[in-house]
GROMACS .gro file of C-alpha atoms in nm:
model
  225
    1MET     CA    1   0.000   0.000   0.000
    2LYS     CA    2   0.112   0.354  -0.077
    3LEU     CA    3   0.108   0.624   0.191
    4LEU     CA    4   0.182   0.996   0.181
    5VAL     CA    5   0.359   1.157   0.479
    6VAL     CA    6   0.329   1.538   0.496
    7GLU     CA    7   0.568   1.645   0.772
    8ASP     CA    8   0.814   1.937   0.786
    9ASP     CA    9   1.027   1.793   1.068
   10SER     CA   10   1.291   1.603   0.873
   11LYS     CA   11   1.380   1.371   1.162
   12ILE     CA   12   1.019   1.269   1.224
   13ALA     CA   13   0.952   1.230   0.852
   14ALA     CA   14   1.262   1.013   0.806
   15ALA     CA   15   1.181   0.796   1.109
   16VAL     CA   16   0.819   0.743   1.001
   17LYS     CA   17   0.924   0.668   0.643
   18ARG     CA   18   1.193   0.424   0.757
   19GLY     CA   19   0.960   0.241   0.995
   20LEU     CA   20   0.667   0.213   0.754
   21GLU     CA   21   0.887   0.100   0.466
   22ALA     CA   22   1.031  -0.170   0.693
   23ASP     CA   23   0.671  -0.285   0.749
   24GLY     CA   24   0.610  -0.315   0.376
   25PHE     CA   25   0.453   0.018   0.282
   26THR     CA   26   0.555   0.244  -0.004
   27ILE     CA   27   0.608   0.596   0.127
   28ASP     CA   28   0.618   0.939  -0.038
   29VAL     CA   29   0.714   1.242   0.172
   30ALA     CA   30   0.624   1.610   0.136
   31THR     CA   31   0.795   1.863   0.363
   32ASN     CA   32   0.557   2.156   0.321
   33GLY     CA   33   0.185   2.210   0.284
   34ASP     CA   34   0.183   2.321  -0.078
   35ASP     CA   35   0.378   2.015  -0.195
   36GLY     CA   36   0.161   1.795   0.027
   37TRP     CA   37  -0.157   1.933  -0.129
   38TRP     CA   38  -0.023   1.885  -0.482
   39MET     CA   39   0.091   1.527  -0.416
   40ALA     CA   40  -0.235   1.436  -0.241
   41THR     CA   41  -0.443   1.560  -0.534
   42GLU     CA   42  -0.221   1.436  -0.816
   43GLY     CA   43  -0.120   1.098  -0.672
   44THR     CA   44  -0.317   0.795  -0.556
   45TYR     CA   45  -0.266   0.700  -0.191
   46ASP     CA   46  -0.426   0.455   0.049
   47LEU     CA   47  -0.372   0.688   0.346
   48ILE     CA   48  -0.226   1.033   0.424
   49LEU     CA   49  -0.032   1.110   0.743
   50LEU     CA   50  -0.068   1.484   0.780
   51ASP     CA   51   0.103   1.727   1.017
   52ILE     CA   52  -0.091   2.040   1.115
   53MET     CA   53   0.181   2.305   1.155
   54LEU     CA   54   0.333   2.319   0.806
   55PRO     CA   55   0.500   2.583   0.589
   56GLY     CA   56   0.251   2.699   0.326
   57ARG     CA   57  -0.093   2.542   0.367
   58ASN     CA   58  -0.146   2.405   0.715
   59GLY     CA   59  -0.286   2.059   0.777
   60TYR     CA   60  -0.636   2.184   0.861
   61ARG     CA   61  -0.658   2.362   0.528
   62ILE     CA   62  -0.517   2.070   0.331
   63CYS     CA   63  -0.765   1.828   0.486
   64GLY     CA   64  -1.059   2.063   0.442
   65ASP     CA   65  -0.964   2.132   0.080
   66LEU     CA   66  -0.929   1.761   0.007
   67ARG     CA   67  -1.278   1.691   0.139
   68ALA     CA   68  -1.419   1.990  -0.050
   69ALA     CA   69  -1.267   1.839  -0.365
   70SER     CA   70  -1.437   1.503  -0.285
   71ILE     CA   71  -1.104   1.333  -0.215
   72TRP     CA   72  -1.183   1.089   0.065
   73THR     CA   73  -0.844   0.926   0.120
   74PRO     CA   74  -0.821   0.845   0.494
   75VAL     CA   75  -0.625   1.113   0.685
   76LEU     CA   76  -0.436   1.056   1.010
   77MET     CA   77  -0.328   1.389   1.158
   78LEU     CA   78   0.009   1.402   1.335
   79THR     CA   79   0.052   1.710   1.551
   80ALA     CA   80   0.222   1.868   1.847
   81LYS     CA   81  -0.100   2.061   1.919
   82ASP     CA   82  -0.260   1.892   2.219
   83GLY     CA   83  -0.609   1.978   2.333
   84ASP     CA   84  -0.973   1.896   2.279
   85LEU     CA   85  -1.039   2.200   2.060
   86ASP     CA   86  -0.743   2.124   1.833
   87GLU     CA   87  -0.852   1.763   1.801
   88ALA     CA   88  -1.212   1.861   1.731
   89GLU     CA   89  -1.100   2.111   1.465
   90GLY     CA   90  -0.891   1.846   1.294
   91LEU     CA   91  -1.179   1.600   1.289
   92ASP     CA   92  -1.429   1.862   1.180
   93THR     CA   93  -1.215   1.949   0.877
   94GLY     CA   94  -1.243   1.586   0.768
   95ALA     CA   95  -0.958   1.397   0.937
   96ASP     CA   96  -1.027   1.035   1.027
   97ASP     CA   97  -0.795   1.007   1.326
   98TYR     CA   98  -0.560   1.224   1.532
   99LEU     CA   99  -0.229   1.138   1.698
  100THR     CA  100  -0.042   1.379   1.927
  101LYS     CA  101   0.338   1.403   1.925
  102PRO     CA  102   0.542   1.252   2.070
  103PHE     CA  103   0.398   0.913   1.979
  104SER     CA  104   0.541   0.564   1.974
  105TYR     CA  105   0.588   0.396   1.638
  106ALA     CA  106   0.385   0.096   1.761
  107VAL     CA  107   0.081   0.318   1.821
  108LEU     CA  108   0.127   0.494   1.487
  109LEU     CA  109   0.145   0.161   1.304
  110ALA     CA  110  -0.164   0.030   1.486
  111ARG     CA  111  -0.364   0.335   1.385
  112VAL     CA  112  -0.243   0.320   1.026
  113ARG     CA  113  -0.342  -0.045   1.002
  114ALA     CA  114  -0.679   0.021   1.166
  115LEU     CA  115  -0.765   0.294   0.914
  116LEU     CA  116  -0.648   0.083   0.621
  117ARG     CA  117  -0.843  -0.217   0.748
  118ARG     CA  118  -1.160  -0.014   0.727
  119SER     CA  119  -1.097   0.062   0.362
  120SER     CA  120  -1.098  -0.304   0.254
  121GLY     CA  121  -1.222  -0.649   0.346
  122ARG     CA  122  -1.563  -0.536   0.471
  123ASP     CA  123  -1.891  -0.726   0.477
  124PRO     CA  124  -2.021  -0.617   0.134
  125ALA     CA  125  -2.393  -0.648   0.213
  126PRO     CA  126  -2.584  -0.316   0.216
  127VAL     CA  127  -2.715  -0.207   0.557
  128CYS     CA  128  -3.041  -0.014   0.593
  129ALA     CA  129  -3.238   0.153   0.871
  130GLY     CA  130  -3.549   0.323   0.742
  131ASP     CA  131  -3.444   0.535   0.443
  132LEU     CA  132  -3.082   0.547   0.561
  133ARG     CA  133  -2.864   0.307   0.362
  134ILE     CA  134  -2.493   0.230   0.336
  135GLU     CA  135  -2.290   0.026   0.086
  136PRO     CA  136  -1.989  -0.095   0.290
  137ARG     CA  137  -1.781  -0.211  -0.004
  138GLN     CA  138  -1.814   0.121  -0.185
  139ARG     CA  139  -1.830   0.317   0.142
  140ARG     CA  140  -2.128   0.517   0.019
  141VAL     CA  141  -2.423   0.650   0.219
  142TRP     CA  142  -2.773   0.759   0.117
  143ARG     CA  143  -3.067   0.921   0.293
  144GLY     CA  144  -3.349   0.829   0.060
  145GLU     CA  145  -3.223   0.920  -0.288
  146VAL     CA  146  -2.968   1.173  -0.161
  147GLU     CA  147  -2.608   1.056  -0.137
  148ILE     CA  148  -2.411   1.183   0.166
  149GLU     CA  149  -2.034   1.215   0.176
  150LEU     CA  150  -1.860   1.107   0.499
  151THR     CA  151  -1.500   1.073   0.610
  152THR     CA  152  -1.360   0.727   0.672
  153ARG     CA  153  -1.407   0.744   1.048
  154GLN     CA  154  -1.753   0.901   1.022
  155PHE     CA  155  -1.854   0.614   0.796
  156ASP     CA  156  -1.716   0.359   1.042
  157VAL     CA  157  -1.910   0.508   1.333
  158LEU     CA  158  -2.229   0.519   1.127
  159GLU     CA  159  -2.185   0.160   1.010
  160PHE     CA  160  -2.131   0.046   1.369
  161LEU     CA  161  -2.453   0.219   1.478
  162LEU     CA  162  -2.650   0.095   1.176
  163ARG     CA  163  -2.555  -0.268   1.226
  164ARG     CA  164  -2.686  -0.237   1.582
  165ALA     CA  165  -2.989  -0.020   1.511
  166GLY     CA  166  -3.220  -0.004   1.813
  167GLU     CA  167  -2.946  -0.098   2.062
  168VAL     CA  168  -2.816   0.145   2.323
  169LEU     CA  169  -2.439   0.175   2.275
  170SER     CA  170  -2.206   0.344   2.522
  171LYS     CA  171  -1.909   0.557   2.421
  172TYR     CA  172  -1.685   0.267   2.519
  173ASP     CA  173  -1.886   0.025   2.302
  174ILE     CA  174  -1.831   0.255   2.006
  175LEU     CA  175  -1.462   0.310   2.084
  176SER     CA  176  -1.389  -0.061   2.115
  177GLY     CA  177  -1.595  -0.148   1.809
  178VAL     CA  178  -1.467   0.121   1.576
  179TRP     CA  179  -1.116   0.213   1.686
  180GLU     CA  180  -1.007  -0.151   1.752
  181TYR     CA  181  -0.683  -0.063   1.930
  182ASP     CA  182  -0.618   0.036   2.291
  183PHE     CA  183  -0.755   0.389   2.282
  184ASP     CA  184  -0.579   0.610   2.536
  185GLY     CA  185  -0.735   0.943   2.444
  186ASP     CA  186  -1.050   1.120   2.562
  187PRO     CA  187  -1.357   0.898   2.513
  188ASN     CA  188  -1.555   1.216   2.451
  189ILE     CA  189  -1.413   1.201   2.099
  190VAL     CA  190  -1.720   0.989   2.026
  191GLU     CA  191  -1.932   1.301   2.085
  192VAL     CA  192  -1.743   1.480   1.809
  193TYR     CA  193  -1.829   1.209   1.560
  194VAL     CA  194  -2.191   1.182   1.670
  195ARG     CA  195  -2.233   1.558   1.635
  196ARG     CA  196  -2.074   1.554   1.292
  197LEU     CA  197  -2.289   1.262   1.177
  198ARG     CA  198  -2.605   1.438   1.293
  199GLN     CA  199  -2.501   1.737   1.086
  200ARG     CA  200  -2.467   1.515   0.781
  201ILE     CA  201  -2.742   1.251   0.800
  202ASP     CA  202  -3.010   1.405   1.024
  203GLU     CA  203  -3.026   1.783   1.037
  204PRO     CA  204  -3.047   1.852   0.661
  205PHE     CA  205  -3.340   1.609   0.642
  206ASP     CA  206  -3.517   1.718   0.962
  207ARG     CA  207  -3.455   1.375   1.112
  208HIS     CA  208  -3.338   1.252   1.453
  209ALA     CA  209  -3.204   0.902   1.383
  210ILE     CA  210  -2.906   0.921   1.620
  211GLN     CA  211  -3.057   0.962   1.965
  212THR     CA  212  -2.885   1.031   2.295
  213VAL     CA  213  -2.990   0.802   2.580
  214ARG     CA  214  -2.909   1.002   2.890
  215GLY     CA  215  -2.647   0.838   3.107
  216ALA     CA  216  -2.616   0.538   2.876
  217GLY     CA  217  -2.497   0.633   2.529
  218TYR     CA  218  -2.651   0.648   2.183
  219ARG     CA  219  -2.913   0.461   1.984
  220LEU     CA  220  -2.985   0.470   1.613
  221ASP     CA  221  -3.361   0.478   1.552
  222ALA     CA  222  -3.459   0.349   1.208
  223ASP     CA  223  -3.761   0.583   1.195
  224GLY     CA  224  -3.580   0.885   1.337
  225GLY     CA  225  -3.872   1.115   1.288
   0.00000   0.00000   0.00000
C-alpha cells in the first residue's frame, strides 16, 4: 500500500518513512503544505499522514480542501498541538484520526493499520435503517435518494450504529468497536463524531435518527422522525 507523509520535521519524517517502509509500505514524503496538497491531489494513496503546523498550507486547510474536492483518502493527523479544541478542529475538517506528538511507532502503526483495514475487506452487504442506507464495499451513504459524503471514520461510526440499530451503545462500546486498538485518548471524541454525523445525516433532512440516551450512550432509531 502507498502512503503519503506530509511532515516538515525532517527527523520525524525520516523515522516514520523508515519504519513504515520496513513494514512493507511504499512511502512518499512532502515537507511543506503546498507540496503535500499537490501530491495528495495528483497521486493515488491509500492513506495520508498529515502534520498540522506546516510551511505553506497548514494541515487543517489541506484536509478541508481535500474533502471539499471530494477526495476521501483516509487522513491521520500528526501534531504537536494537544487539546480537545485542536482535536475537534482536525476532525471537523475531515480527518479520520488524530495522533499527538510525541507518539510511539507501535501506536502509529496500529492506527495506520486500523484505518487501512476499514478501507478493505468489509462485509459487502448493504445495511439499511429506514431510508438510511450504506454500501460498505463502496463506502457510500444515502438518505433516501440523496447521497451523503462522509470521512472514513464518520462512515465507520455510522456503520457500527446501523448494524446495531435499536441498541443502546455506550461511548466505550463505540470506541472498542470502531477504533479496535487500545484507545488512550479522551472517550468524549465519540461526541465529536456523533455531532458531525447528525449534521450530515439528520439535520439537513429534519430527522433525529441518532438519539442520545441520557447516562447510557446512543441509539440509532430506524424511523428517526
